[in-house]
XYZ file of C-alpha atoms in Angstrom:
757
model
C 137.031 110.356 65.883
C 139.098 110.072 69.024
C 137.329 110.440 72.324
C 137.498 113.947 73.732
C 139.476 114.459 76.932
C 137.735 116.503 79.620
C 138.925 117.570 83.045
C 137.198 117.816 86.392
C 136.946 121.298 87.915
C 139.912 122.042 90.191
C 139.666 121.370 93.924
C 140.207 124.578 95.864
C 139.881 122.899 99.232
C 136.404 124.213 99.992
C 133.027 122.498 100.057
C 129.411 123.327 99.540
C 128.458 122.786 103.140
C 126.499 120.255 105.151
C 124.379 117.854 103.168
C 121.409 116.840 105.226
C 117.908 118.139 105.012
C 115.546 115.681 103.446
C 112.511 117.803 104.118
C 111.923 119.558 100.856
C 108.544 121.184 100.272
C 106.885 122.923 97.413
C 107.068 126.406 98.879
C 110.748 126.674 98.002
C 110.107 126.543 94.321
C 109.595 130.226 93.746
C 113.173 130.642 94.914
C 114.481 127.765 92.852
C 112.928 129.140 89.695
C 115.091 132.208 90.004
C 118.121 130.034 90.480
C 117.018 127.945 87.549
C 116.821 131.025 85.356
C 120.285 132.189 86.330
C 121.864 128.799 85.913
C 120.062 128.284 82.659
C 121.445 131.501 81.188
C 124.948 130.589 82.232
C 124.901 127.089 80.803
C 122.988 127.921 77.682
C 125.679 130.351 76.728
C 128.204 127.619 77.196
C 126.360 125.219 74.957
C 127.155 127.320 71.898
C 130.880 126.684 72.319
C 132.360 124.261 69.863
C 133.691 121.044 71.276
C 137.077 121.523 69.720
C 137.938 124.738 71.545
C 140.808 124.949 73.953
C 140.129 123.174 77.243
C 141.207 126.240 79.178
C 137.815 127.770 78.466
C 136.099 125.166 80.641
C 138.738 125.476 83.310
C 138.302 129.213 83.492
C 134.558 128.773 83.924
C 134.728 126.146 86.619
C 135.227 128.476 89.639
C 132.058 130.367 88.682
C 130.194 127.106 88.198
C 131.464 125.873 91.552
C 130.288 129.054 93.279
C 126.867 128.751 91.635
C 126.690 125.157 92.868
C 127.509 126.161 96.418
C 124.752 128.755 96.451
C 122.261 126.286 94.973
C 123.286 123.574 97.434
C 122.788 125.917 100.367
C 119.411 126.977 98.995
C 118.082 123.454 98.567
C 119.626 122.084 101.747
C 117.980 124.744 103.874
C 114.545 124.300 102.300
C 113.849 128.029 102.132
C 116.843 130.362 101.861
C 118.256 131.341 105.229
C 120.033 134.501 106.211
C 123.769 134.990 105.959
C 124.493 135.907 109.567
C 127.624 137.989 110.097
C 129.116 140.241 112.740
C 127.945 139.946 116.361
C 124.782 138.089 115.301
C 126.893 135.549 113.429
C 129.116 135.078 116.481
C 126.046 134.593 118.693
C 124.562 132.117 116.218
C 127.819 130.171 116.053
C 128.059 130.108 119.848
C 124.521 128.757 120.249
C 124.917 126.097 117.550
C 128.245 124.944 118.997
C 126.655 124.744 122.463
C 123.773 122.655 121.069
C 126.260 120.419 119.278
C 128.315 119.888 122.425
C 125.159 119.174 124.450
C 124.188 116.535 121.890
C 127.615 114.907 122.105
C 127.491 115.016 125.927
C 124.081 113.328 125.922
C 125.516 110.367 123.984
C 128.019 109.394 126.670
C 126.588 111.055 129.801
C 122.774 111.145 129.463
C 120.934 113.627 131.661
C 119.598 111.855 134.733
C 116.086 113.259 134.350
C 115.510 111.322 131.109
C 115.284 111.935 127.376
C 112.306 114.289 127.539
C 114.265 116.581 129.837
C 117.076 116.646 127.270
C 114.603 117.324 124.440
C 113.300 120.378 126.253
C 116.798 121.886 126.323
C 117.521 120.823 122.741
C 114.363 122.493 121.435
C 115.139 125.554 123.571
C 118.472 125.743 121.742
C 117.327 125.258 118.143
C 113.873 126.871 117.995
C 114.967 130.431 118.908
C 117.744 130.475 116.312
C 115.299 129.375 113.614
C 113.821 132.875 113.869
C 117.297 134.392 113.589
C 118.415 132.218 110.673
C 115.243 132.304 108.559
C 113.429 135.491 107.509
C 109.680 135.698 107.776
C 109.150 136.337 104.068
C 106.066 138.391 104.952
C 105.909 142.025 103.807
C 103.205 144.583 104.380
C 103.839 146.370 101.089
C 104.733 145.239 97.608
C 108.430 145.289 96.813
C 110.555 144.363 93.873
C 112.021 140.858 93.884
C 115.612 142.113 94.177
C 114.719 144.358 97.095
C 112.859 141.481 98.746
C 115.866 139.170 98.402
C 118.137 141.858 99.836
C 115.747 142.295 102.748
C 115.816 138.544 103.398
C 119.601 138.645 103.626
C 119.710 141.387 106.275
C 120.059 140.607 109.940
C 117.159 139.636 112.204
C 114.425 142.223 112.690
C 113.060 143.300 116.099
C 110.118 140.941 115.529
C 112.537 138.072 114.943
C 114.362 138.816 118.194
C 111.034 138.985 120.031
C 109.947 135.620 118.643
C 113.331 134.101 119.492
C 113.014 135.310 123.094
C 109.438 134.017 123.312
C 110.555 130.636 121.958
C 113.286 130.420 124.584
C 110.822 131.157 127.400
C 108.058 128.764 126.324
C 110.564 125.973 125.675
C 112.237 126.340 129.083
C 109.021 126.882 131.060
C 108.563 123.170 131.929
C 111.968 123.079 133.681
C 111.997 126.518 135.318
C 112.102 126.025 139.103
C 110.055 129.187 139.716
C 106.473 128.759 140.973
C 103.957 131.066 139.292
C 100.563 130.659 140.955
C 99.545 127.057 140.415
C 101.933 126.713 137.455
C 105.683 126.414 137.086
C 107.596 124.772 139.896
C 110.114 122.776 137.880
C 110.169 119.657 135.732
C 108.703 117.174 138.231
C 105.829 119.502 139.095
C 105.101 119.998 135.406
C 104.939 116.241 134.817
C 102.673 115.795 137.842
C 100.115 118.083 136.193
C 99.836 115.846 133.103
C 96.137 115.589 132.217
C 95.309 118.451 134.613
C 97.198 121.399 133.198
C 97.000 124.768 134.881
C 95.730 127.646 132.698
C 99.295 129.003 132.730
C 100.530 125.676 131.334
C 97.923 125.888 128.595
C 98.992 129.451 127.776
C 102.667 128.495 127.437
C 101.761 125.356 125.485
C 99.664 127.436 123.102
C 102.589 129.798 122.669
C 104.894 126.903 121.755
C 102.265 125.561 119.349
C 102.054 128.880 117.492
C 105.818 129.356 117.428
C 106.383 125.873 115.990
C 103.837 126.533 113.265
C 105.625 129.785 112.417
C 109.021 128.053 112.446
C 107.699 125.426 110.028
C 106.259 128.123 107.807
C 109.581 129.936 107.659
C 111.586 126.810 106.888
C 109.222 124.741 104.750
C 106.367 126.985 103.629
C 102.655 127.182 104.386
C 101.532 123.649 103.618
C 102.821 121.740 106.655
C 101.446 124.329 109.137
C 98.122 124.114 107.298
C 98.128 120.319 107.657
C 98.886 120.666 111.377
C 96.034 123.157 111.790
C 93.764 120.721 109.951
C 94.606 117.970 112.448
C 94.174 120.429 115.311
C 90.744 121.372 113.976
C 89.818 117.713 113.624
C 90.765 117.081 117.249
C 88.712 120.041 118.459
C 85.664 119.822 116.172
C 85.611 116.068 115.506
C 83.073 115.612 118.283
C 80.587 117.674 116.266
C 80.689 115.227 113.344
C 77.773 112.783 113.002
C 78.660 109.862 115.236
C 77.705 107.455 112.459
C 80.722 108.633 110.487
C 83.766 106.364 110.860
C 86.103 109.305 111.593
C 83.894 110.882 114.286
C 85.119 110.871 117.894
C 83.939 112.026 121.292
C 85.605 115.421 120.968
C 88.481 117.094 122.806
C 88.595 120.518 124.375
C 91.520 122.832 123.720
C 93.134 122.170 127.099
C 93.182 118.426 126.421
C 94.822 118.997 123.052
C 97.510 121.266 124.485
C 98.147 118.733 127.241
C 98.633 116.037 124.590
C 101.028 118.265 122.658
C 102.975 119.838 125.542
C 102.994 117.283 128.332
C 102.835 113.828 126.744
C 105.293 111.498 125.070
C 103.468 111.641 121.720
C 103.418 115.415 121.278
C 106.115 118.014 120.689
C 108.655 115.928 122.605
C 107.708 112.655 120.974
C 109.640 110.193 118.836
C 110.205 112.456 115.800
C 111.923 115.181 117.834
C 113.791 112.539 119.838
C 115.169 111.180 116.561
C 116.166 114.654 115.365
C 117.915 115.476 118.645
C 119.543 112.091 119.161
C 120.432 110.842 115.677
C 119.956 113.321 112.877
C 121.976 116.144 114.425
C 124.894 113.771 114.989
C 124.773 112.616 111.383
C 124.611 116.203 110.112
C 127.732 116.978 112.135
C 129.374 113.833 110.749
C 128.438 114.847 107.201
C 129.864 118.334 107.756
C 133.122 116.910 109.128
C 133.427 114.432 106.266
C 132.743 117.148 103.704
C 135.279 119.516 105.235
C 137.832 116.715 105.211
C 137.547 116.432 101.404
C 135.592 113.174 101.212
C 132.926 114.532 98.858
C 135.483 115.581 96.272
C 137.282 112.245 96.616
C 134.080 110.279 95.946
C 133.445 112.222 92.732
C 137.058 111.846 91.538
C 137.011 108.125 92.335
C 133.831 107.684 90.313
C 135.381 109.535 87.389
C 138.598 107.523 87.607
C 136.747 104.202 87.714
C 134.949 104.858 84.408
C 137.273 107.354 82.720
C 137.735 105.290 79.532
C 134.273 103.775 79.352
C 132.024 104.494 76.407
C 129.474 105.806 78.914
C 132.005 107.374 81.270
C 130.026 110.596 81.739
C 126.771 108.918 82.764
C 128.400 106.249 84.899
C 130.410 108.894 86.742
C 127.267 110.870 87.592
C 125.446 107.794 88.911
C 128.408 106.424 90.876
C 129.026 109.864 92.377
C 125.423 110.025 93.531
C 125.711 106.631 95.193
C 129.004 107.370 96.957
C 127.935 110.828 98.107
C 124.668 109.279 99.230
C 126.551 107.188 101.768
C 127.292 110.359 103.722
C 124.314 112.526 102.764
C 120.668 112.342 103.658
C 119.521 114.949 101.138
C 118.442 114.175 97.601
C 118.401 117.772 96.350
C 121.749 118.677 97.926
C 123.431 115.574 96.498
C 121.945 116.380 93.092
C 123.503 119.838 93.175
C 126.846 118.529 94.438
C 127.281 115.903 91.731
C 125.774 118.151 89.072
C 128.307 120.912 89.706
C 131.132 118.537 88.780
C 129.577 116.133 86.271
C 127.199 118.362 84.283
C 130.041 119.938 82.235
C 131.199 116.404 81.383
C 127.684 115.264 80.495
C 127.227 118.337 78.314
C 130.469 117.716 76.441
C 129.386 114.111 75.909
C 126.242 115.379 74.197
C 123.556 114.741 76.816
C 120.541 117.064 76.469
C 120.050 119.183 79.568
C 116.740 117.562 80.476
C 118.027 114.003 80.215
C 121.162 114.840 82.183
C 119.043 116.583 84.805
C 116.805 113.540 85.165
C 119.846 111.326 85.626
C 121.367 113.661 88.231
C 118.101 113.988 90.170
C 117.466 110.238 90.247
C 121.037 109.544 91.350
C 120.808 112.274 93.981
C 117.557 110.997 95.494
C 119.324 107.696 96.032
C 121.167 109.532 98.814
C 118.106 109.196 101.042
C 117.778 105.509 100.191
C 121.454 104.485 100.446
C 123.136 103.016 103.544
C 124.768 103.851 105.869
C 123.085 107.270 106.255
C 119.492 107.055 105.130
C 117.086 109.936 105.436
C 115.730 111.145 108.751
C 112.632 108.957 108.539
C 114.801 105.817 108.680
C 115.775 106.635 112.256
C 112.105 107.094 113.107
C 111.473 103.608 111.698
C 114.055 102.172 114.086
C 112.403 103.937 117.029
C 108.827 103.071 116.065
C 109.610 99.386 115.506
C 112.047 99.082 118.403
C 114.873 97.697 116.255
C 118.478 98.697 115.770
C 119.415 101.120 113.043
C 121.659 98.380 111.623
C 118.543 96.324 110.880
C 117.016 99.230 108.977
C 120.239 99.503 106.964
C 119.941 95.800 106.164
C 116.364 96.263 104.965
C 117.488 99.072 102.635
C 120.454 97.295 101.043
C 118.837 95.180 98.297
C 116.308 97.881 97.254
C 119.212 100.348 96.955
C 121.125 97.955 94.690
C 118.046 97.460 92.516
C 117.438 101.211 92.372
C 120.908 102.008 91.095
C 120.840 98.991 88.791
C 117.820 100.502 87.070
C 119.553 103.887 86.719
C 122.766 102.360 85.343
C 120.849 100.304 82.795
C 118.986 103.424 81.696
C 122.316 105.239 81.314
C 123.681 102.473 79.101
C 120.500 102.421 77.030
C 120.449 106.196 76.589
C 124.083 106.244 75.503
C 123.412 103.758 72.733
C 120.025 105.047 71.702
C 121.046 108.711 71.544
C 124.588 108.179 70.306
C 126.269 110.320 72.938
C 129.876 111.297 72.296
C 132.605 109.237 74.030
C 134.767 111.181 76.469
C 137.868 110.331 78.423
C 137.899 111.983 81.840
C 141.320 113.393 82.602
C 141.935 112.064 86.089
C 144.375 109.780 87.811
C 144.206 106.044 88.299
C 141.420 104.795 90.536
C 143.882 102.568 92.376
C 146.203 105.497 92.975
C 143.325 107.584 94.312
C 142.297 104.751 96.624
C 145.848 104.368 97.879
C 146.150 108.095 98.621
C 142.642 109.021 99.794
C 140.896 105.722 100.473
C 141.006 106.494 104.178
C 137.783 108.472 103.647
C 135.946 105.134 103.541
C 137.221 104.108 106.974
C 134.736 106.169 108.970
C 131.877 104.689 106.943
C 133.101 101.174 107.678
C 133.482 102.084 111.344
C 129.771 102.971 111.563
C 128.804 99.512 110.303
C 131.358 97.690 112.453
C 130.441 99.521 115.657
C 126.738 98.944 114.991
C 127.440 95.256 114.386
C 129.244 95.094 117.741
C 126.024 96.159 119.427
C 126.672 99.841 120.062
C 123.994 102.446 119.463
C 123.853 104.428 116.245
C 124.644 107.562 118.260
C 127.932 106.179 119.576
C 128.791 104.715 116.188
C 128.464 108.033 114.390
C 130.356 109.947 117.113
C 133.264 107.508 116.834
C 133.148 107.788 113.036
C 133.119 111.600 113.284
C 136.169 111.605 115.547
C 137.998 109.257 113.171
C 137.139 111.415 110.133
C 138.447 114.503 111.958
C 141.744 112.769 112.781
C 142.172 111.395 109.254
C 141.619 114.851 107.751
C 145.201 115.720 108.742
C 146.429 113.353 106.022
C 145.469 116.045 103.473
C 146.912 119.528 104.003
C 144.083 121.196 102.068
C 141.377 119.788 104.333
C 142.828 119.635 107.823
C 140.174 120.098 110.497
C 141.774 122.762 112.620
C 139.895 123.969 115.725
C 138.342 126.775 113.684
C 137.098 124.310 111.068
C 135.758 121.983 113.776
C 133.710 124.897 115.083
C 132.535 125.441 111.506
C 131.536 121.773 111.280
C 129.532 121.957 114.515
C 127.853 125.157 113.354
C 127.002 123.771 109.921
C 125.859 120.458 111.377
C 123.439 122.033 113.838
C 122.235 124.573 111.293
C 121.492 121.691 108.946
C 119.064 120.219 111.481
C 117.117 123.395 112.335
C 114.360 122.863 109.789
C 114.149 119.129 110.474
C 113.821 119.795 114.214
C 110.967 122.240 113.670
C 109.225 119.737 111.397
C 109.721 116.866 113.853
C 108.391 118.866 116.787
C 105.382 120.021 114.759
C 104.768 116.411 113.732
C 103.809 115.897 117.378
C 100.581 117.756 116.605
C 99.728 115.086 114.062
C 100.773 112.054 116.117
C 99.164 113.265 119.340
C 95.876 114.118 117.621
C 95.817 110.776 115.853
C 96.521 108.929 119.101
C 93.913 110.818 121.161
C 91.132 110.525 118.567
C 91.834 107.025 117.230
C 92.024 108.392 113.693
C 94.658 105.862 112.575
C 92.536 102.686 112.841
C 89.493 104.496 111.465
C 91.347 105.738 108.379
C 92.915 102.308 107.899
C 89.462 100.712 107.947
C 88.233 103.163 105.303
C 91.199 102.344 103.065
C 90.608 98.601 103.359
C 86.865 99.014 102.788
C 87.615 100.859 99.560
C 89.708 97.941 98.310
C 87.150 95.355 99.444
C 84.466 97.171 97.487
C 86.283 96.042 94.337
C 87.072 92.449 95.302
C 86.785 90.101 98.262
C 89.852 88.071 97.245
C 92.486 88.667 99.978
C 95.409 88.924 97.533
C 93.542 91.437 95.377
C 92.461 93.446 98.438
C 96.069 93.654 99.607
C 97.311 94.681 96.160
C 94.605 97.342 95.749
C 95.220 98.654 99.265
C 98.941 98.898 98.517
C 98.288 100.784 95.289
C 95.819 103.158 96.977
C 98.303 103.682 99.806
C 101.086 104.406 97.307
C 98.937 107.003 95.560
C 97.923 108.594 98.875
C 101.525 108.742 100.110
C 102.728 110.193 96.820
C 100.099 112.935 96.973
C 100.898 113.591 100.621
C 104.590 113.843 99.843
C 103.895 116.561 97.288
C 102.553 118.777 100.054
C 104.677 118.165 103.145
C 108.341 117.393 103.891
C 109.600 113.813 103.836
C 109.785 113.365 107.608
C 106.268 114.680 108.175
C 105.030 112.638 105.228
C 106.412 109.481 106.802
C 104.940 110.254 110.224
C 101.488 110.952 108.777
C 101.699 107.935 106.494
C 102.737 105.630 109.308
C 99.939 106.625 111.688
C 97.250 106.682 108.964
C 98.274 104.132 106.301
C 100.585 101.892 108.304
C 97.710 100.333 110.311
C 95.890 99.413 107.080
C 98.857 97.410 105.814
C 99.429 95.796 109.205
C 95.767 94.802 109.446
C 96.086 92.954 106.127
C 98.947 90.852 107.425
C 101.902 92.831 106.049
C 104.986 92.476 108.240
C 105.921 95.634 110.164
C 109.342 96.064 108.449
C 107.733 95.854 105.007
C 104.953 98.295 105.946
C 107.412 100.793 107.444
C 109.813 100.652 104.486
C 106.884 100.934 102.074
C 105.778 104.173 103.730
C 109.401 105.381 103.874
C 110.052 104.843 100.167
C 106.933 106.633 99.000
C 107.573 109.499 101.399
C 111.057 109.875 99.897
C 109.777 109.723 96.326
C 108.100 113.095 96.774
C 111.511 114.533 95.821
C 111.135 113.180 92.279
C 107.331 113.250 91.898
C 105.812 116.080 89.812
C 104.715 118.767 90.207
C 107.004 119.622 93.154
C 109.947 117.207 92.621
C 112.545 119.171 94.563
C 115.475 117.082 93.310
C 114.384 117.564 89.693
C 114.066 121.311 90.298
C 117.596 121.321 91.703
C 118.872 119.398 88.679
C 117.168 121.776 86.251
C 118.749 124.691 88.112
C 122.184 123.152 87.551
C 121.754 122.143 83.902
C 119.541 124.999 82.760
C 117.112 122.468 81.303
C 113.338 122.840 81.027
C 111.702 121.930 84.313
C 108.792 119.691 83.289
C 110.784 117.515 80.834
C 113.476 117.163 83.512
C 110.836 115.878 85.927
C 109.594 113.272 83.449
C 113.130 112.122 82.727
C 113.699 111.793 86.477
C 110.583 109.640 86.778
C 111.879 107.352 84.042
C 115.228 106.876 85.758
C 113.649 106.426 89.212
C 110.983 103.954 88.070
C 112.319 100.993 90.140
C 111.895 103.003 93.332
C 108.144 103.220 92.686
C 107.692 99.519 91.988
C 110.060 97.697 94.357
C 108.132 98.793 97.512
C 104.974 97.250 96.062
C 106.897 94.000 95.543
C 107.902 93.590 99.172
C 104.402 94.381 100.440
C 102.042 92.321 98.296
C 103.753 88.892 98.567
C 105.572 87.026 101.351
C 108.472 86.333 98.982
C 108.907 90.077 98.640
C 110.266 90.170 102.190
C 113.427 88.713 100.664
C 114.070 92.149 99.170
C 114.441 93.387 102.753
C 116.843 90.582 103.608
C 114.169 88.726 105.593
C 113.288 85.042 105.262
C 116.471 83.077 104.676
C 119.045 82.869 101.891
C 116.748 81.115 99.390
C 114.018 83.738 99.593
C 116.540 86.603 99.493
C 118.358 85.276 96.418
C 115.128 84.445 94.582
C 113.546 87.821 95.296
C 116.729 89.696 94.428
C 117.422 87.935 91.115
C 113.818 87.976 89.881
C 113.415 91.632 90.839
C 116.696 92.470 89.090
C 115.349 90.832 85.933
C 112.120 92.804 86.315
C 114.040 96.077 86.725
C 116.173 95.289 83.662
C 113.138 94.513 81.500
C 111.410 97.703 82.648
C 114.541 99.731 81.822
C 114.568 98.293 78.317
C 110.848 98.994 77.924
C 111.236 102.580 79.129
C 114.374 103.278 77.105
C 113.406 101.446 73.918
C 116.787 99.752 73.494
C 118.242 96.332 74.356
C 121.991 96.750 75.061
C 124.124 94.639 72.748
C 121.222 94.003 70.373
C 119.436 97.102 69.165
C 116.232 99.139 69.263
C 112.995 97.801 70.727
C 109.787 98.621 68.915
C 106.480 99.530 70.486
C 105.193 95.926 70.666
C 108.376 94.694 72.370
C 108.303 97.609 74.806
C 104.676 96.923 75.754
C 105.365 93.215 76.278
C 108.502 94.086 78.245
C 106.637 96.509 80.495
C 104.008 93.873 81.252
C 106.759 91.320 81.892
C 108.543 93.616 84.326
C 105.381 94.325 86.290
C 104.390 90.653 86.435
C 107.893 89.612 87.549
C 107.630 91.908 90.562
C 104.647 89.871 91.774
C 107.025 87.475 93.470
C 104.954 84.293 93.308
C 105.862 81.161 91.271
C 103.199 81.460 88.558
C 103.592 85.234 87.939
C 107.376 84.836 87.893
C 107.133 82.097 85.256
C 104.728 84.155 83.144
C 106.916 87.238 83.498
C 110.044 85.341 82.452
C 108.255 83.966 79.381
C 107.046 87.451 78.395
C 110.536 88.854 78.889
C 111.967 86.168 76.611
C 109.292 86.991 74.030
C 110.220 90.680 74.152
C 113.936 89.885 73.688
C 113.132 87.593 70.769
C 111.128 90.386 69.188
C 114.101 92.744 69.433
C 116.335 90.145 67.726
C 113.788 89.745 64.918
C 113.593 93.529 64.493
C 117.395 93.715 64.403
C 117.589 91.146 61.642
C 114.868 92.859 59.638
C 116.579 96.250 59.928
C 119.955 94.880 58.870
C 121.812 97.381 61.062
C 122.783 95.605 64.270
C 123.624 97.783 67.217
C 122.371 101.038 65.647
C 119.059 102.745 66.385
C 116.473 102.455 63.631
C 115.517 106.076 64.271
C 117.939 108.175 66.291
C 116.567 110.765 68.661
C 116.810 114.344 67.494
C 119.937 115.446 69.321
C 122.072 118.040 67.564
C 125.605 116.940 68.320
C 127.092 118.732 65.340
C 128.959 115.881 63.671
C 128.838 112.209 62.682
C 129.532 109.734 65.510
C 132.445 107.367 65.063
C 133.283 105.176 68.025
C 136.934 104.620 68.756
C 137.665 101.089 69.884
C 139.984 102.238 72.658
C 137.135 103.934 74.468
C 134.752 101.039 74.661
C 133.739 100.118 78.233
C-alpha cells in the first residue's frame, strides 16, 4: 500500500512554557497518575479510529491534545503542581519575578561590590518567599475528595502561606539588615565577623531559614529530600555519640555550630549549588523561555519532521531528532518528553507503534535534553564550579557521550521498525531546506553561546547575549514577536522555572556543610573502596567494582532525591572514592552527573517515563522498561570513561588518537548492544537468543577500552553477526522477522519503494 500522509498539529503561536527543571522526584507521581489516566482515556478512544478516515479528524483533535500537553508540561516542569496565580496576587508575583530577573541580569555586568554571597542573600530573599505563594502546602487537616483537593490547590495563597512568605523574607534579609538588635544584626560585615561565634539571635534566624527551606523543598519536590537533609542534620548532631571505632563517627557538633555552618559559611545555604542556581540556571531558564516564545521549539520539531518525512522510519526518527534539538535549549527531561510527545505521538500511533514502545522512545529522547550541549542540566554548572573549569570544557566532555547516546536510540528505532513492521508514513510538511532558509535563524543564538564561550567570556555573559539575540530575531516571525508584554512573560516564566531548583540548591547546603564539617566524604569513600577490596586486591578489578557499586548507589539515590541534590550528595560521598583510585576529576564528575540524571528513566520513579505514559496513555511499567532499553548506552558509557585511561577519550581528553579510538570502539559496542536488545540486525534479519547473548557480551567487553578486551569484543561481535547471517539463510526469508511481535495493525504490510529511507 502507499504510505499514509499525516500532518503535524497546527501552530497557534503559543508554547507550553519554560522548559527547565531537572529536579524531578517521586512525590509528584500521585499527580501524574491522574494525568496519565486522563490522557490514556483520550488516546485510547482515538486508537479505535480506522487509519483510512478523513485526516480532518486528527486535525480537529489536535488543539485539545496541544492543551493537554501544555498542562502536562507545566505539571512536570514544576515538579509538584503550582498555583495559577491571577488578579492582584498574580501581578505581585509577576513584579517580584521580573525584579529578580533584572537583578540577575544586573549582576552579570555590574556585580555587587560586597561579593557573590551578598548577591545570593538578595536572590534567595526574592525567590524563597514566592515559593510559598506559588506552591500549595498540600497538607489538609480533614479528608477531602480528590477533586476538591485539586480545586483547593489552585486557589490563591492562604494566610499561612502569606505568613511563611513574610517570615522567609525576614530571615533571608537578616544578615544584611543594618539594624542592631542586642548583640545581633548590625549589617552584613558585622554578620560575617561573627562567623564561628554566632549570637543566639543569629542561631534563631538561621534555624528559621533552615525550617523554611525544608518546607519549600517539601512543597516543590516532596518529602524525601527534606528527610535526607534531616538525616544529615541528625548525623552532624548525634554523630559524636557513635562508637569512635566506627569509620563514620566524628567528634560531634552542637546545634549552634551546625547553624553557623549552614547560615554563615561558604559551604552552607549560600554555597556553590545556590550560586550556580542564581548565576547560571536562572539565566538559562530565561533564555529557554525567550527561545520558546520566539517559536524555536516548534521550528525544531518541524525541521525534524521535514528531514525524515519520506523515510521508512520517519515517525521514530522525527521523535528522536526532536528530542535532541529541543534538548539543546532545555534542561528538563520530563518537559522535553511532553513537548515532543504532544506533536509526534499522533504520528507514532498512526505508524503503528504500541503506546508503551512509543513512550519509551519519547522518554529516552527527552532525557537526552539534560545530557545534550549547549544547555546541560543544572548539575553541569555545578561541575564547572567544583572543578574550577569553564562551562565550555564541560560541554566538550559531554559531546561524544551525547552522540553515542542518541546513536543507540536511533539504532533501536531502526531495529524496532523492522522487527515490528510499523506502517510507513509520509509527514506532510515543507522542505527541510525551505524551513532552514525561513526559520534557521533560531540556531544563531545557540551558536552564539558556543562562540562567546570560545572567546573566553563567562557562561553568564554568553547566555545573556544569546537571549538578547533571540529576542531581536523573534521579530522575523509575526506570530512570535517578543513585545514588551511577552518579554515580561519570559522573565516571569524564567524565574518561576528556577524556584524549585533554588530551594533544592539552598537545601543542598545542609548536606555539603555537614559533610565538610564531619569529614563524612573521605570516610564513606574509604568504606566503598574497602567493600571492593574485600572481593579482589587487583587494582583494575577494585576500580571496576567500585565504579559498579557507585553506579548502583547513585541510581538508588537518584530515585529518592532530585537530580541536582543527587549530584551534590554523590560528589561529596562517592566522588572521593573514585578520585582516590586514580580516576581523573573530569571523569569522576561526569560519572556522578550521568547517574544522577538517569534517575529520570530508572524505575520505579522514572519521571520522564511517567510523563511519556501520560502522553501516550500506555501502561506505566512497560513504558519504563522500554525506556530502559532505549537509554541503555547512558548506563554503560559512564563506566567506560571511568574504568580505563582510554575511556577519557570519550570526554575528549587525551589527544586525537585516544578520542577517535574510544569513540569508534564505543560506537561499535553501542551498536552491538542495540542489536542484542532489539533482536534484529538491520539489513540482515532477526537475531536469535544465542546471537543476542554473544552480542550483549561483545558490547560489554568492547566498552572495556583496553587492547585485549577490544580485540575479544570485536571477535565476539563478528561471531554474532555471522550467526545472524546463518539464521537468515536457514530461514529463507531475508529481511523479514522469523516471528513478528504481536502488534495488531489491522492489515498486511506492503512497503512502497518510494518511502524507503
